[in-house]
Amino acid sequence: MKLKYIFFLLIFFIFFSSCQQEPETQLTLQNKLSLFNFIEYNKKISKPYLFLLYFAGDNNGMNKYLNSNLDSIAKGLNNFNNSKIAAFFDSDKNGAYLYEINPPANVFSSSATTDLSNSTPWILNNSANSGSYKTVAEFLKWANNRYVDKKYTKILIVGSHGSGSYGQTFDSRSMCNDKSESNSYITTDQFAQGLREGGFSKENMLDILITDVCLCGQIEEAYEYKDCVKYLVNSPNEIMGIGIPYEEMMNSISNESSLEDIGKNIVKLYAEKYYRNTSNNRPLTLTCSNLENIAPMANLTSLLADFFITHKEHQKILASENNSYLKCDNEINDYFYFSYLCTYYQTNYAYAPFSYYYTFDYGYLTDKLYNYAIQNNISELAEICINIQEQMTKIIVSSWRGRITGSDQEKLAGTYTQINSQQNYYGLSITGNSLMKISNNKIATNKKNPYLSTFAFNNDTTWGTLLRELYPDCF
């Protein structure tokens, strides 16, 4: 018996060691799937959760996905005893509705769903502007006033289109555009204002904000929400139309789950779902950030910007025609662009051609700048990059980047597929050059961007000043 026990221990040790030593480049699809830890699904959750859904579907093609997501979340509510769903849903066919769903729900259109649309003055004859931050504020005020009987953990899920950093020339900007309201949209600073007017603040923080929209995973977005949101789940790049696997997300929550656990599990489940969806070759991403630690990024970013403002001889590494870290050369090459619009816009490979900016993974950018500093013996720049990376590891609790096919693009795969790493500073992007003066691009324009005057991040840092100095025609 003792020999048999030793034999099994030896086999287990050999198997475990071989898994740990296998290089990432050799991972098969099956091995990649094995990276995701098993998430134990619990049956009944007594801890009270309030799932707030802001689904803006009065636009191009989102309705079918949002309907499916609503069903998935409602079905997942079966695992909860003391929780509720409050959903604002604006569709392109049936108008705007306000629903409350109680367990057991099974699906959205069950007897557990109550239509409360006529009980609020901000929805008139099933009409509301989902592309206005004022509607966000009214929805959240209504929810915060209605659900006061329990100390709920509050999770807000925003489902719609998104286009990241915005300008003011095109119809679809930032997120939640509403085609029935002259294609109105909600900008990042406006959405943060909606959260604050809706009742969230430093004294009453929203526990988790999930923005299930494309291109809204920048440091600028995360910084905007720091005074009213604890944890943020968002994507620096595109996000699948079918969205986050919500039923699995609901099933993964337990009575013992911390906010960080929930955020990490969402990233895991999304990554697993993408690997199973092998027909999708877009470079998908998802990140969970702890916004409690983001405030110091303002000073650290200013130190980085001030270095290049002061040492103009090094600006070429950021903005020269060749070998630039902040300007797209219409090739993927060795750069780490999250917004591939410069390459794919003409072929419609990216379906969100509404961003005015190239965005770059901030952690990867500091890697490149650190290497440049070491090669050129610039200790000041190297130290700034290290300090930024150390702070980013405190912010990003989980991040994942998928893959796209093709010889040039494959080299970017696996940059941070090892999700939930304890030393992970990849997963939030930062704004670089503007698309507005690219003459061979369809969206070229002579108007300058309002970027410097809109984001709190750029009011609190000198990053915008650097961009204006590097690209005076664009900012």
XYZ file of C-alpha atoms in Angstrom:
475
model
C 0.000 0.000 0.000
C 2.825 2.391 0.922
C 4.617 1.651 -2.386
C 1.428 2.316 -4.327
C 0.994 5.655 -2.545
C 4.587 6.684 -3.343
C 4.082 5.656 -6.991
C 1.025 7.893 -7.382
C 2.828 10.808 -5.743
C 5.723 10.369 -8.170
C 3.382 10.332 -11.190
C 1.597 13.454 -9.956
C 4.914 15.278 -9.432
C 6.163 14.414 -12.924
C 2.898 15.511 -14.540
C 2.726 18.770 -12.599
C 6.359 19.634 -13.340
C 5.973 18.996 -17.062
C 2.923 21.303 -17.226
C 4.759 24.102 -15.482
C 7.815 23.901 -17.709
C 6.036 23.786 -21.050
C 6.753 27.048 -22.900
C 3.858 29.297 -23.903
C 4.847 29.172 -27.578
C 4.221 25.431 -27.675
C 0.759 25.502 -26.135
C -1.999 23.839 -28.116
C -5.599 24.997 -27.903
C -6.348 22.249 -25.391
C -3.354 23.206 -23.268
C -4.381 26.850 -23.361
C -7.810 25.921 -22.111
C -6.142 24.099 -19.216
C -4.664 27.438 -18.071
C -8.045 28.455 -16.757
C -8.587 27.277 -13.212
C -11.763 25.351 -12.558
C -14.441 27.676 -11.202
C -16.692 25.942 -8.721
C -20.319 26.752 -9.408
C -22.423 27.288 -6.311
C -26.114 26.532 -6.079
C -27.642 29.143 -3.791
C -26.193 32.524 -2.848
C -27.632 34.240 0.221
C -25.440 37.346 -0.047
C -27.551 40.118 -1.673
C -26.460 41.328 -5.103
C -28.056 44.018 -7.239
C -27.278 43.624 -10.940
C -27.910 46.908 -12.735
C -28.123 46.566 -16.513
C -27.867 49.560 -18.822
C -28.461 48.035 -22.261
C -28.375 50.604 -25.077
C -29.514 48.661 -28.128
C -31.147 51.361 -30.220
C -28.360 51.230 -32.786
C -26.721 48.876 -35.270
C -27.028 45.168 -34.562
C -26.881 45.035 -30.749
C -30.443 43.927 -29.980
C -30.058 40.198 -30.519
C -26.922 40.085 -28.380
C -28.386 42.159 -25.557
C -31.567 40.058 -25.519
C -29.463 36.935 -25.238
C -27.330 38.483 -22.492
C -30.430 39.493 -20.545
C -31.696 35.921 -20.726
C -28.330 34.602 -19.533
C -28.172 36.945 -16.549
C -31.790 36.182 -15.624
C -31.139 32.456 -15.823
C -28.076 32.846 -13.612
C -30.202 34.610 -11.002
C -31.636 31.192 -10.091
C -28.536 30.642 -7.967
C -29.360 33.640 -5.760
C -31.855 33.922 -2.911
C -31.731 37.597 -1.968
C -30.684 39.314 -5.170
C -32.373 41.280 -7.944
C -31.856 42.482 -11.477
C -32.872 46.008 -12.483
C -32.610 46.445 -16.243
C -32.978 49.476 -18.482
C -33.257 48.226 -22.075
C -33.567 50.537 -25.083
C -34.124 48.561 -28.288
C -34.329 49.650 -31.910
C -37.702 47.940 -32.391
C -39.728 48.046 -29.183
C -38.534 51.217 -27.501
C -37.246 51.696 -23.944
C -38.290 49.580 -20.972
C -37.460 49.247 -17.301
C -37.600 45.781 -15.762
C -37.170 44.201 -12.359
C -36.333 40.494 -12.206
C -36.483 38.389 -9.059
C -35.367 34.801 -8.519
C -36.230 32.219 -9.697
C -36.178 33.689 -13.198
C -35.106 31.000 -15.750
C -35.228 33.506 -18.605
C -35.980 37.207 -18.949
C -39.545 36.764 -20.226
C -40.696 34.777 -17.215
C -43.264 35.466 -14.523
C -40.393 36.698 -12.345
C -40.055 39.812 -14.549
C -42.003 42.987 -13.737
C -42.344 45.851 -16.236
C -41.848 49.125 -14.351
C -41.542 51.381 -17.393
C -44.675 53.379 -16.603
C -43.583 54.094 -13.039
C -40.848 56.551 -13.972
C -41.126 60.017 -15.549
C -37.883 59.601 -17.521
C -39.392 56.907 -19.759
C -42.295 58.415 -21.691
C -44.400 56.166 -23.921
C -41.546 53.666 -23.979
C -39.143 56.299 -25.204
C -35.838 57.360 -23.619
C -32.504 58.570 -24.920
C -30.015 55.834 -24.040
C -27.281 57.961 -25.619
C -27.535 60.565 -22.874
C -25.684 60.500 -19.569
C -28.813 62.011 -18.011
C -30.642 58.743 -18.667
C -27.796 56.870 -16.960
C -28.173 59.215 -13.976
C -31.970 58.807 -13.829
C -31.712 55.017 -13.983
C -29.129 54.877 -11.202
C -30.997 57.376 -9.007
C -34.128 55.284 -9.417
C -32.244 52.103 -8.463
C -30.433 53.653 -5.496
C -33.715 55.011 -4.122
C -35.664 51.798 -4.725
C -33.256 49.182 -3.425
C -32.445 50.285 0.103
C -33.791 47.292 2.030
C -30.504 45.363 1.922
C -26.818 46.177 1.744
C -26.455 45.055 -1.844
C -23.232 44.450 -3.694
C -23.941 46.555 -6.776
C -22.684 45.536 -10.209
C -23.456 47.795 -13.181
C -23.241 46.200 -16.646
C -23.237 48.470 -19.701
C -23.997 46.738 -22.998
C -23.772 48.577 -26.318
C -21.322 49.751 -28.984
C -18.194 51.613 -27.966
C -15.475 53.567 -29.701
C -13.026 54.548 -27.019
C -11.508 58.015 -27.008
C -13.777 60.332 -28.838
C -13.976 63.469 -30.908
C -16.978 65.466 -32.057
C -17.240 65.012 -35.804
C -18.844 61.612 -36.279
C -22.136 60.205 -35.124
C -20.952 57.283 -33.010
C -18.669 58.375 -30.200
C -17.505 56.728 -27.020
C -20.420 54.378 -26.198
C -24.176 53.820 -26.137
C -25.139 55.658 -29.312
C -28.910 55.996 -29.822
C -29.933 56.219 -33.480
C -33.494 57.288 -32.608
C -32.079 60.350 -30.863
C -30.002 61.769 -33.738
C -27.262 59.246 -32.975
C -26.560 60.787 -29.598
C -23.808 59.160 -27.559
C -22.251 59.194 -24.105
C -18.667 60.355 -23.787
C -16.397 58.968 -21.096
C -16.460 62.077 -18.916
C -20.248 62.284 -19.334
C -20.696 58.668 -18.253
C -18.671 59.356 -15.117
C -20.935 62.364 -14.500
C -23.951 60.069 -14.896
C -22.525 57.761 -12.239
C -22.010 60.647 -9.840
C -25.420 62.218 -10.448
C -26.915 58.748 -10.074
C -25.688 58.595 -6.496
C -22.238 57.023 -6.610
C -19.328 58.777 -4.932
C -16.357 58.173 -2.629
C -18.879 57.652 0.175
C -21.130 55.331 -1.873
C -18.932 53.483 -4.359
C -20.268 51.307 -7.159
C -18.715 47.915 -6.471
C -18.065 46.741 -10.055
C -18.547 48.474 -13.396
C -18.520 46.188 -16.449
C -18.424 48.040 -19.775
C -19.278 45.354 -22.312
C -18.408 47.648 -25.222
C -15.464 47.961 -27.616
C -12.370 50.115 -27.197
C -13.118 51.508 -23.738
C -10.145 50.086 -21.832
C -7.819 53.059 -21.676
C -6.073 54.519 -18.657
C -8.134 57.645 -19.390
C -11.414 55.754 -18.889
C -10.233 53.990 -15.747
C -8.989 57.223 -14.193
C -12.303 58.955 -14.916
C -14.187 56.510 -12.666
C -11.734 56.420 -9.755
C -13.912 58.419 -7.326
C -17.082 56.376 -7.737
C -16.136 52.811 -8.841
C -14.121 50.175 -6.976
C -13.435 47.651 -9.762
C -13.634 48.109 -13.529
C -13.896 45.361 -16.165
C -13.390 46.607 -19.720
C -11.637 45.943 -23.027
C -8.825 48.015 -24.573
C -9.728 46.532 -27.955
C -12.805 45.010 -29.569
C -15.160 42.848 -27.574
C -17.233 40.045 -29.031
C -20.783 40.933 -30.023
C -22.003 37.967 -27.999
C -20.367 39.658 -25.040
C -19.204 38.331 -21.712
C -20.454 34.823 -20.789
C -22.982 36.092 -18.290
C -24.632 32.868 -17.214
C -21.227 31.425 -16.381
C -20.329 34.661 -14.612
C -23.430 34.415 -12.436
C -22.723 30.758 -11.714
C -19.156 31.519 -10.649
C -20.211 33.860 -7.822
C -20.295 32.390 -4.319
C -21.081 33.694 -0.848
C -17.327 33.941 -0.281
C -16.507 35.772 -3.535
C -14.673 39.055 -3.127
C -15.063 41.802 -5.720
C -11.612 40.906 -7.020
C -12.608 37.238 -7.300
C -15.623 38.190 -9.396
C -13.550 40.399 -11.688
C -10.861 37.763 -12.162
C -13.434 35.087 -12.938
C -15.048 37.294 -15.590
C -11.687 37.629 -17.355
C -11.081 33.859 -17.095
C -14.480 32.970 -18.448
C -14.235 35.455 -21.300
C -10.805 34.152 -22.279
C -12.017 30.560 -22.173
C -15.017 31.424 -24.307
C -12.831 33.122 -26.884
C -10.482 30.151 -27.184
C -13.488 27.958 -27.818
C -14.646 30.381 -30.495
C -11.791 29.510 -32.853
C -13.428 31.158 -35.879
C -12.918 34.609 -34.382
C -9.419 35.908 -35.175
C -9.736 39.406 -33.796
C -7.213 40.348 -31.100
C -9.693 40.346 -28.218
C -8.816 41.617 -24.765
C -10.346 41.983 -21.317
C -8.988 43.593 -18.157
C -10.071 43.891 -14.523
C -8.659 46.887 -12.635
C -8.682 47.925 -8.989
C -9.352 51.656 -9.260
C -8.395 52.281 -5.636
C -4.785 52.258 -6.839
C -5.077 54.372 -9.981
C -4.702 57.910 -8.601
C -0.851 57.793 -8.458
C -0.795 57.176 -12.225
C -1.442 60.869 -12.809
C 1.871 61.931 -11.261
C 3.777 59.001 -12.784
C 2.427 59.744 -16.255
C 3.338 63.395 -15.860
C 6.898 62.399 -14.986
C 7.070 60.382 -18.200
C 5.570 63.166 -20.302
C 7.775 65.817 -18.668
C 10.875 63.802 -19.468
C 10.121 63.955 -23.186
C 8.967 67.571 -23.014
C 12.267 68.504 -21.372
C 14.519 66.170 -23.388
C 13.338 66.916 -26.891
C 16.279 65.036 -28.363
C 14.542 61.801 -27.362
C 11.120 62.657 -28.804
C 12.013 60.915 -32.048
C 11.425 57.573 -30.346
C 7.794 58.587 -29.833
C 6.892 60.469 -32.973
C 9.414 60.123 -35.794
C 8.307 58.824 -39.164
C 10.326 55.657 -38.572
C 10.626 53.534 -35.447
C 7.969 55.497 -33.572
C 6.306 54.110 -30.449
C 3.266 56.384 -30.618
C 2.530 56.535 -34.326
C 1.142 53.830 -36.579
C 3.034 52.977 -39.752
C 0.186 50.905 -41.256
C 1.907 47.681 -40.274
C 1.646 45.614 -37.123
C 5.373 44.832 -37.016
C 6.765 44.888 -33.497
C 4.320 47.394 -32.073
C 1.477 46.611 -29.729
C -1.539 48.494 -30.996
C -4.851 47.782 -29.389
C -6.680 49.822 -31.986
C -5.743 48.305 -35.331
C -7.772 50.810 -37.303
C -4.735 52.106 -39.169
C -4.227 48.676 -40.717
C -7.727 47.306 -41.012
C -9.993 50.276 -41.537
C -9.890 50.075 -45.343
C -10.890 46.389 -45.265
C -13.477 46.821 -42.492
C -11.624 44.231 -40.421
C -12.267 46.361 -37.353
C -15.932 47.181 -37.039
C -15.443 50.267 -34.890
C -13.795 52.860 -37.160
C -14.887 55.677 -34.883
C -11.826 56.297 -32.720
C -9.793 59.363 -33.459
C -6.667 57.961 -31.845
C -4.208 55.148 -31.959
C -4.110 53.526 -28.558
C -1.199 51.564 -27.161
C -0.857 49.201 -24.251
C 0.677 51.381 -21.551
C 2.679 48.570 -19.967
C 4.103 47.449 -23.290
C 4.954 51.053 -24.169
C 6.976 51.378 -20.954
C 8.743 48.100 -21.803
C 9.840 49.613 -25.108
C 10.888 52.872 -23.493
C 12.758 51.051 -20.707
C 14.749 49.084 -23.287
C 15.504 52.330 -25.115
C 16.660 53.888 -21.840
C 18.975 50.962 -21.030
C 20.450 50.962 -24.532
C 21.144 54.697 -24.286
C 22.144 54.796 -20.600
C 19.239 57.068 -19.545
C 18.741 56.171 -15.878
C 16.019 58.784 -15.289
C 13.756 57.353 -18.000
C 14.423 53.765 -16.917
C 13.407 54.578 -13.338
C 10.198 56.294 -14.479
C 9.219 53.236 -16.537
C 9.873 50.861 -13.639
C 7.778 52.992 -11.270
C 4.893 53.056 -13.770
C 5.029 49.291 -14.155
C 5.083 48.729 -10.399
C 1.984 50.871 -9.959
C 0.217 49.196 -12.881
C 0.672 45.803 -11.202
C -1.313 47.193 -8.258
C -4.104 48.352 -10.573
C -4.468 45.442 -13.011
C -5.597 42.392 -11.073
C -6.318 40.335 -14.192
C -5.928 40.798 -17.927
C -5.989 38.687 -21.038
C -5.156 39.198 -24.689
C -6.150 36.783 -27.429
C -4.524 36.188 -30.759
C -4.952 36.964 -34.421
C -3.646 34.819 -37.237
C -0.973 35.601 -39.793
C 2.812 35.618 -39.609
C 3.183 39.288 -38.601
C 0.361 39.229 -36.085
C 1.255 35.909 -34.446
C 4.313 37.430 -32.808
C 1.987 39.527 -30.641
C 0.048 36.493 -29.400
C 0.598 35.474 -25.822
C 1.769 38.879 -24.613
C -0.349 38.367 -21.544
C -2.297 35.170 -21.989
C -1.145 34.018 -18.541
C -4.117 35.686 -16.906
C -4.202 36.705 -13.266
C -0.422 37.023 -13.082
C 0.799 38.684 -9.902
C 3.259 40.776 -11.928
C 1.026 41.983 -14.706
C 1.201 45.546 -15.978
C -0.358 44.877 -19.388
C -4.040 45.538 -20.038
C -4.767 49.281 -20.096
C -4.010 51.370 -23.163
C -3.062 55.026 -23.487
C -3.697 57.507 -26.278
C -1.031 58.176 -28.901
C -1.203 59.927 -32.246
C -4.439 61.154 -33.776
C -6.008 59.744 -36.915
C -7.372 63.114 -37.870
C -4.540 64.173 -40.197
C -3.882 60.849 -41.942
C -4.476 61.936 -45.548
C -4.955 58.472 -47.020
C -7.519 57.496 -44.402
C -11.238 57.967 -44.989
C -11.787 59.687 -41.654
C -9.186 62.406 -42.122
C -10.352 65.865 -41.082
C -8.849 69.264 -40.416
C -10.646 69.730 -37.106
C -8.571 69.405 -33.974
C -9.419 66.982 -31.207
C -11.067 68.092 -27.965
C -9.028 65.434 -26.152
C -7.035 67.794 -23.952
C -10.049 69.475 -22.421
C -12.300 66.509 -21.736
C -10.618 63.754 -19.731
C -9.815 64.214 -16.057
C -6.623 62.244 -16.719
C -5.394 64.952 -19.036
C -6.449 67.767 -16.731
C -4.393 66.105 -13.975
C -1.367 65.126 -16.108
C 0.908 66.611 -18.758
C 0.327 63.721 -21.178
C -1.982 65.875 -23.294
C 0.646 68.618 -23.352
C 3.133 66.128 -24.751
C 0.671 64.975 -27.418
C 0.077 68.561 -28.467
C 3.823 69.125 -28.739
C 4.366 65.936 -30.731
C 1.335 66.398 -33.017
C 0.414 70.114 -33.129
C -1.833 69.672 -36.178
C -3.990 67.100 -34.425
C -4.521 68.323 -30.884
